[in-house]
PDB file of C-alpha atoms in Angstrom:
ATOM      1  CA  MET A   1       1.980  21.064 -24.146  1.00 75.00           C
ATOM      2  CA  GLU A   2       1.587  17.851 -22.138  1.00 73.00           C
ATOM      3  CA  THR A   3      -0.092  14.665 -23.317  1.00 75.00           C
ATOM      4  CA  ASN A   4      -2.839  12.857 -21.444  1.00 68.00           C
ATOM      5  CA  SER A   5      -1.279   9.444 -22.083  1.00 69.00           C
ATOM      6  CA  ASN A   6       2.141   7.852 -22.485  1.00 71.00           C
ATOM      7  CA  GLU A   7       2.178   8.263 -26.299  1.00 79.00           C
ATOM      8  CA  LEU A   8       2.588  11.275 -28.622  1.00 81.00           C
ATOM      9  CA  TYR A   9       2.186  11.096 -32.420  1.00 84.00           C
ATOM     10  CA  ILE A  10       3.789  13.852 -34.516  1.00 86.00           C
ATOM     11  CA  ASN A  11       3.197  14.025 -38.278  1.00 87.00           C
ATOM     12  CA  PHE A  12       5.024  16.676 -40.330  1.00 85.00           C
ATOM     13  CA  VAL A  13       3.911  17.163 -43.954  1.00 85.00           C
ATOM     14  CA  SER A  14       5.219  19.773 -46.418  1.00 86.00           C
ATOM     15  CA  ASP A  15       3.894  20.654 -49.861  1.00 83.00           C
ATOM     16  CA  GLY A  16       5.796  21.502 -53.055  1.00 79.00           C
ATOM     17  CA  ALA A  17       5.126  25.258 -53.006  1.00 82.00           C
ATOM     18  CA  ALA A  18       7.942  26.530 -50.787  1.00 80.00           C
ATOM     19  CA  SER A  19      10.264  25.662 -47.915  1.00 83.00           C
ATOM     20  CA  ALA A  20      11.200  27.374 -44.657  1.00 84.00           C
ATOM     21  CA  HIS A  21      13.687  27.038 -41.836  1.00 82.00           C
ATOM     22  CA  GLY A  22      11.611  24.265 -40.269  1.00 85.00           C
ATOM     23  CA  PHE A  23      11.351  23.685 -36.561  1.00 83.00           C
ATOM     24  CA  SER A  24      12.983  22.090 -33.557  1.00 87.00           C
ATOM     25  CA  LEU A  25      11.109  20.306 -30.786  1.00 86.00           C
ATOM     26  CA  ILE A  26      12.322  19.589 -27.290  1.00 86.00           C
ATOM     27  CA  PHE A  27      10.477  16.801 -25.521  1.00 84.00           C
ATOM     28  CA  GLU A  28      10.934  15.060 -22.207  1.00 81.00           C
ATOM     29  CA  GLU A  29       9.333  12.486 -19.987  1.00 76.00           C
ATOM     30  CA  VAL A  30       7.125  14.018 -17.324  1.00 69.00           C
ATOM     31  CA  ARG A  31       6.199  12.085 -14.225  1.00 64.00           C
ATOM     32  CA  VAL A  32       2.462  11.759 -13.753  1.00 64.00           C
ATOM     33  CA  ALA A  33       1.231  13.519 -10.642  1.00 69.00           C
ATOM     34  CA  CYS A  34      -1.144  11.369  -8.636  1.00 78.00           C
ATOM     35  CA  GLY A  35      -2.077  10.560  -5.077  1.00 80.00           C
ATOM     36  CA  ASP A  36      -3.467  12.814  -2.391  1.00 82.00           C
ATOM     37  CA  THR A  37      -4.284  13.163   1.283  1.00 83.00           C
ATOM     38  CA  ILE A  38      -8.014  12.884   1.887  1.00 84.00           C
ATOM     39  CA  SER A  39      -9.624  13.594   5.252  1.00 86.00           C
ATOM     40  CA  LEU A  40     -13.170  12.332   5.639  1.00 85.00           C
ATOM     41  CA  THR A  41     -15.500  13.940   8.168  1.00 85.00           C
ATOM     42  CA  ASP A  42     -19.109  13.578   9.247  1.00 83.00           C
ATOM     43  CA  GLN A  43     -20.002  16.127   6.555  1.00 86.00           C
ATOM     44  CA  LEU A  44     -17.706  14.677   3.851  1.00 84.00           C
ATOM     45  CA  ASN A  45     -18.060  10.937   4.430  1.00 84.00           C
ATOM     46  CA  SER A  46     -17.043   9.557   1.019  1.00 84.00           C
ATOM     47  CA  ALA A  47     -14.693  10.324  -1.851  1.00 86.00           C
ATOM     48  CA  THR A  48     -13.548   8.793  -5.140  1.00 85.00           C
ATOM     49  CA  ILE A  49      -9.977   8.179  -6.219  1.00 83.00           C
ATOM     50  CA  MET A  50      -8.889   7.130  -9.712  1.00 82.00           C
ATOM     51  CA  SER A  51      -5.687   5.925 -11.298  1.00 82.00           C
ATOM     52  CA  PRO A  52      -3.974   8.332 -13.752  1.00 80.00           C
ATOM     53  CA  ASN A  53      -5.788   8.595 -17.117  1.00 78.00           C
ATOM     54  CA  TYR A  54      -8.770   6.550 -15.875  1.00 77.00           C
ATOM     55  CA  PRO A  55     -10.728   5.064 -17.636  1.00 75.00           C
ATOM     56  CA  ALA A  56      -7.828   4.861 -20.134  1.00 77.00           C
ATOM     57  CA  ALA A  57      -4.752   2.790 -19.298  1.00 76.00           C
ATOM     58  CA  TYR A  58      -2.443   4.204 -16.647  1.00 77.00           C
ATOM     59  CA  PRO A  59       1.143   5.000 -17.768  1.00 76.00           C
ATOM     60  CA  HIS A  60       4.265   3.029 -16.880  1.00 73.00           C
ATOM     61  CA  ASN A  61       6.259   3.590 -13.686  1.00 70.00           C
ATOM     62  CA  VAL A  62       3.737   5.642 -11.739  1.00 73.00           C
ATOM     63  CA  ASP A  63       3.869   5.565  -7.954  1.00 73.00           C
ATOM     64  CA  CYS A  64       0.626   6.843  -6.448  1.00 78.00           C
ATOM     65  CA  VAL A  65      -0.063   7.107  -2.729  1.00 78.00           C
ATOM     66  CA  TRP A  66      -3.416   8.128  -1.307  1.00 80.00           C
ATOM     67  CA  ILE A  67      -3.558   8.713   2.437  1.00 81.00           C
ATOM     68  CA  ILE A  68      -7.120   8.529   3.739  1.00 81.00           C
ATOM     69  CA  THR A  69      -7.929   9.585   7.287  1.00 83.00           C
ATOM     70  CA  VAL A  70     -11.217   9.409   9.171  1.00 82.00           C
ATOM     71  CA  PRO A  71     -12.301  10.426  12.681  1.00 83.00           C
ATOM     72  CA  ALA A  72     -10.695   8.398  15.480  1.00 78.00           C
ATOM     73  CA  ALA A  73     -13.737   6.228  16.208  1.00 75.00           C
ATOM     74  CA  GLU A  74     -14.314   5.338  12.548  1.00 77.00           C
ATOM     75  CA  SER A  75     -12.778   2.914  10.042  1.00 76.00           C
ATOM     76  CA  VAL A  76     -12.323   3.105   6.271  1.00 75.00           C
ATOM     77  CA  GLN A  77     -14.308   1.009   3.791  1.00 75.00           C
ATOM     78  CA  VAL A  78     -12.970   0.801   0.232  1.00 73.00           C
ATOM     79  CA  GLU A  79     -15.079  -0.349  -2.708  1.00 72.00           C
ATOM     80  CA  PHE A  80     -13.631  -1.032  -6.165  1.00 68.00           C
ATOM     81  CA  ASP A  81     -15.969  -0.649  -9.117  1.00 67.00           C
ATOM     82  CA  GLU A  82     -16.500  -3.369 -11.712  1.00 60.00           C
ATOM     83  CA  ASN A  83     -13.755  -1.888 -13.915  1.00 61.00           C
ATOM     84  CA  PHE A  84     -10.978  -2.580 -11.379  1.00 60.00           C
ATOM     85  CA  ASN A  85      -8.106  -3.732 -13.581  1.00 62.00           C
ATOM     86  CA  VAL A  86      -4.412  -3.726 -12.658  1.00 59.00           C
ATOM     87  CA  GLU A  87      -1.450  -5.886 -13.588  1.00 58.00           C
ATOM     88  CA  GLN A  88      -1.578  -9.261 -11.869  1.00 51.00           C
ATOM     89  CA  HIS A  89       2.032  -9.198 -10.645  1.00 48.00           C
ATOM     90  CA  THR A  90       1.452  -5.919  -8.799  1.00 47.00           C
ATOM     91  CA  ASN A  91      -0.832  -7.619  -6.283  1.00 47.00           C
ATOM     92  CA  LYS A  92       1.672 -10.412  -5.720  1.00 50.00           C
ATOM     93  CA  LEU A  93       4.523  -7.956  -5.163  1.00 49.00           C
ATOM     94  CA  LEU A  94       2.461  -5.936  -2.710  1.00 50.00           C
ATOM     95  CA  HIS A  95       1.466  -9.069  -0.819  1.00 49.00           C
ATOM     96  CA  SER A  96       5.073 -10.251  -0.702  1.00 53.00           C
ATOM     97  CA  SER A  97       6.362  -6.893   0.508  1.00 54.00           C
ATOM     98  CA  LYS A  98       3.789  -6.803   3.315  1.00 54.00           C
ATOM     99  CA  LYS A  99       4.812 -10.266   4.464  1.00 55.00           C
ATOM    100  CA  GLU A 100       8.482  -9.303   4.536  1.00 58.00           C
ATOM    101  CA  TYR A 101       7.745  -6.007   6.281  1.00 59.00           C
ATOM    102  CA  TYR A 102       5.742  -7.532   9.099  1.00 56.00           C
ATOM    103  CA  THR A 103       8.110 -10.474   9.472  1.00 53.00           C
ATOM    104  CA  SER A 104      11.067  -8.107   9.860  1.00 55.00           C
ATOM    105  CA  LYS A 105       9.149  -6.009  12.378  1.00 52.00           C
ATOM    106  CA  VAL A 106       8.328  -9.060  14.474  1.00 49.00           C
ATOM    107  CA  LYS A 107      11.986 -10.135  14.414  1.00 50.00           C
ATOM    108  CA  GLU A 108      12.906  -6.723  15.849  1.00 51.00           C
ATOM    109  CA  CYS A 109      10.772  -7.269  18.956  1.00 49.00           C
ATOM    110  CA  GLY A 110      12.133  -7.404  22.468  1.00 46.00           C
ATOM    111  CA  ASN A 111      12.569 -10.332  24.871  1.00 45.00           C
ATOM    112  CA  ASP A 112       9.452 -12.129  23.664  1.00 49.00           C
ATOM    113  CA  SER A 113      10.465 -12.052  19.988  1.00 46.00           C
ATOM    114  CA  MET A 114      10.503 -15.850  19.686  1.00 50.00           C
ATOM    115  CA  GLN A 115       6.880 -16.059  20.805  1.00 51.00           C
ATOM    116  CA  LEU A 116       5.863 -13.296  18.424  1.00 50.00           C
ATOM    117  CA  TYR A 117       7.833 -14.805  15.547  1.00 49.00           C
ATOM    118  CA  ALA A 118       6.109 -18.158  16.071  1.00 53.00           C
ATOM    119  CA  VAL A 119       2.730 -16.435  15.901  1.00 49.00           C
ATOM    120  CA  ALA A 120       3.800 -14.442  12.863  1.00 51.00           C
ATOM    121  CA  LYS A 121       4.911 -17.561  11.003  1.00 52.00           C
ATOM    122  CA  SER A 122       1.432 -19.025  11.349  1.00 47.00           C
ATOM    123  CA  ILE A 123      -0.209 -15.784  10.272  1.00 48.00           C
ATOM    124  CA  LEU A 124       2.102 -15.580   7.257  1.00 47.00           C
ATOM    125  CA  PHE A 125       0.470 -18.672   5.741  1.00 43.00           C
ATOM    126  CA  GLU A 126       3.350 -20.954   6.717  1.00 45.00           C
ATOM    127  CA  ASN A 127       0.878 -22.827   8.878  1.00 42.00           C
ATOM    128  CA  LYS A 128      -2.297 -24.174   7.238  1.00 39.00           C
ATOM    129  CA  GLU A 129      -4.303 -23.940  10.475  1.00 41.00           C
ATOM    130  CA  ILE A 130      -4.898 -20.208  10.063  1.00 40.00           C
ATOM    131  CA  GLU A 131      -8.175 -19.487   8.306  1.00 43.00           C
ATOM    132  CA  LEU A 132      -8.729 -16.196   6.528  1.00 40.00           C
ATOM    133  CA  PRO A 133     -11.802 -15.080   4.566  1.00 43.00           C
ATOM    134  CA  SER A 134     -11.853 -16.195   0.949  1.00 47.00           C
ATOM    135  CA  CYS A 135     -11.228 -13.267  -1.380  1.00 46.00           C
ATOM    136  CA  ALA A 136     -11.863 -12.461  -5.016  1.00 50.00           C
ATOM    137  CA  ASN A 137      -8.324 -11.262  -5.782  1.00 50.00           C
ATOM    138  CA  ASP A 138      -4.810 -11.033  -4.375  1.00 47.00           C
ATOM    139  CA  LEU A 139      -5.130  -7.384  -3.393  1.00 51.00           C
ATOM    140  CA  GLU A 140      -8.199  -8.020  -1.277  1.00 54.00           C
ATOM    141  CA  LEU A 141      -6.504 -11.033   0.278  1.00 50.00           C
ATOM    142  CA  ALA A 142      -3.385  -8.998   1.055  1.00 51.00           C
ATOM    143  CA  ASN A 143      -5.438  -6.318   2.781  1.00 54.00           C
ATOM    144  CA  LYS A 144      -7.441  -8.820   4.831  1.00 55.00           C
ATOM    145  CA  PHE A 145      -4.188 -10.563   5.731  1.00 53.00           C
ATOM    146  CA  GLY A 146      -2.705  -7.303   6.927  1.00 56.00           C
ATOM    147  CA  GLU A 147      -5.768  -6.350   8.951  1.00 57.00           C
ATOM    148  CA  TYR A 148      -5.779  -9.780  10.605  1.00 57.00           C
ATOM    149  CA  PHE A 149      -2.041  -9.627  11.281  1.00 58.00           C
ATOM    150  CA  HIS A 150      -2.234  -6.156  12.772  1.00 55.00           C
ATOM    151  CA  ALA A 151      -5.177  -7.079  15.006  1.00 56.00           C
ATOM    152  CA  LYS A 152      -3.469 -10.289  16.140  1.00 57.00           C
ATOM    153  CA  ILE A 153      -0.188  -8.580  17.013  1.00 57.00           C
ATOM    154  CA  GLN A 154      -2.022  -5.710  18.718  1.00 57.00           C
ATOM    155  CA  THR A 155      -3.875  -8.236  20.881  1.00 59.00           C
ATOM    156  CA  ILE A 156      -0.647 -10.000  21.811  1.00 57.00           C
ATOM    157  CA  ARG A 157       1.059  -6.759  22.780  1.00 56.00           C
ATOM    158  CA  THR A 158      -1.914  -5.585  24.836  1.00 61.00           C
ATOM    159  CA  ASN A 159      -2.119  -8.915  26.670  1.00 60.00           C
ATOM    160  CA  LEU A 160       1.615  -8.902  27.394  1.00 58.00           C
ATOM    161  CA  GLU A 161       1.523  -5.328  28.668  1.00 60.00           C
ATOM    162  CA  ASP A 162      -1.403  -6.176  30.962  1.00 62.00           C
ATOM    163  CA  LEU A 163       0.441  -9.246  32.234  1.00 60.00           C
ATOM    164  CA  LEU A 164       3.603  -7.265  32.967  1.00 59.00           C
ATOM    165  CA  GLU A 165       1.638  -4.558  34.777  1.00 64.00           C
ATOM    166  CA  GLN A 166      -0.147  -7.161  36.921  1.00 63.00           C
ATOM    167  CA  ASN A 167       3.226  -8.595  37.949  1.00 59.00           C
ATOM    168  CA  ASN A 168       4.706  -5.115  38.545  1.00 56.00           C
ATOM    169  CA  GLN A 169       7.342  -5.695  35.858  1.00 52.00           C
ATOM    170  CA  GLN A 170       8.857  -3.150  33.513  1.00 48.00           C
ATOM    171  CA  SER A 171       7.512  -3.037  29.954  1.00 47.00           C
ATOM    172  CA  ASP A 172      10.772  -1.789  28.396  1.00 44.00           C
ATOM    173  CA  ALA A 173      11.045  -4.980  26.361  1.00 42.00           C
ATOM    174  CA  LEU A 174       7.914  -4.018  24.458  1.00 43.00           C
ATOM    175  CA  ARG A 175       9.022  -0.566  23.337  1.00 42.00           C
ATOM    176  CA  ALA A 176      10.780  -1.809  20.195  1.00 36.00           C
ATOM    177  CA  ASP A 177       7.547  -2.567  18.413  1.00 38.00           C
ATOM    178  CA  LEU A 178       4.990  -0.300  20.072  1.00 40.00           C
ATOM    179  CA  GLN A 179       5.191   2.049  17.104  1.00 38.00           C
ATOM    180  CA  PHE A 180       4.671  -0.915  14.780  1.00 40.00           C
ATOM    181  CA  THR A 181       1.455  -1.880  16.544  1.00 40.00           C
ATOM    182  CA  GLY A 182       0.190   1.679  16.266  1.00 40.00           C
ATOM    183  CA  TYR A 183       0.121   1.684  12.479  1.00 39.00           C
ATOM    184  CA  THR A 184      -2.470  -0.026  10.334  1.00 37.00           C
ATOM    185  CA  LEU A 185      -1.625  -1.783   7.098  1.00 37.00           C
ATOM    186  CA  GLN A 186      -3.282   0.940   5.033  1.00 37.00           C
ATOM    187  CA  GLU A 187      -0.562   3.353   6.201  1.00 39.00           C
ATOM    188  CA  PHE A 188       2.286   1.054   5.119  1.00 40.00           C
ATOM    189  CA  HIS A 189       3.738   2.024   1.762  1.00 40.00           C
ATOM    190  CA  PRO A 190       6.956   0.338   0.602  1.00 38.00           C
ATOM    191  CA  ALA A 191       9.277   2.350  -1.610  1.00 40.00           C
ATOM    192  CA  SER A 192       9.217   1.542  -5.316  1.00 37.00           C
ATOM    193  CA  ASP A 193      12.760   0.164  -5.318  1.00 42.00           C
ATOM    194  CA  GLN A 194      11.819  -2.209  -2.491  1.00 38.00           C
ATOM    195  CA  LEU A 195       8.981  -3.602  -4.571  1.00 33.00           C
ATOM    196  CA  CYS A 196      11.162  -3.933  -7.669  1.00 35.00           C
ATOM    197  CA  ASN A 197      13.841  -5.873  -5.807  1.00 37.00           C
ATOM    198  CA  LEU A 198      11.505  -8.524  -4.389  1.00 30.00           C
TER     199      LEU A 198
END
């Protein structure tokens, strides 16, 4: 038997008629299975994902990852319903981990790392001149931040590659972060212990 929540209530009652050997129960914590890989197509163009036990409260210490893929020429739009309700600190941790991840990636760049790091500092809200769309919550802000950051860095790398090709120079210096520019923020998932140690 497995419960549908993080609580189990057991009530044993005996009467005065007789007694028996009784019973022994073995119980253990079971990790909640969640997350999935979802591939959308022209025929299947939408899907719904839910947190464990929804609409009831999700249990402690779950780590759910949903990987959503769409055809190459498409993008993914996510809509949260009016019941979207998660712990406030989760959004802040996720935002913080994204900032640290992208900052570290920029620092690992090649010969033009100082230029990229200067751009990254402004994108990471350390410069008030950067304007991002106003958002209703931290999670939405973090996602928009990541999309903007990824697009900005991708543009820089493309421009630098074009410039090097025009001048017949080698682009070896750019190889360190080419993989980084090929991944969108939605595919970045920090490990649980990384989030906990922020």
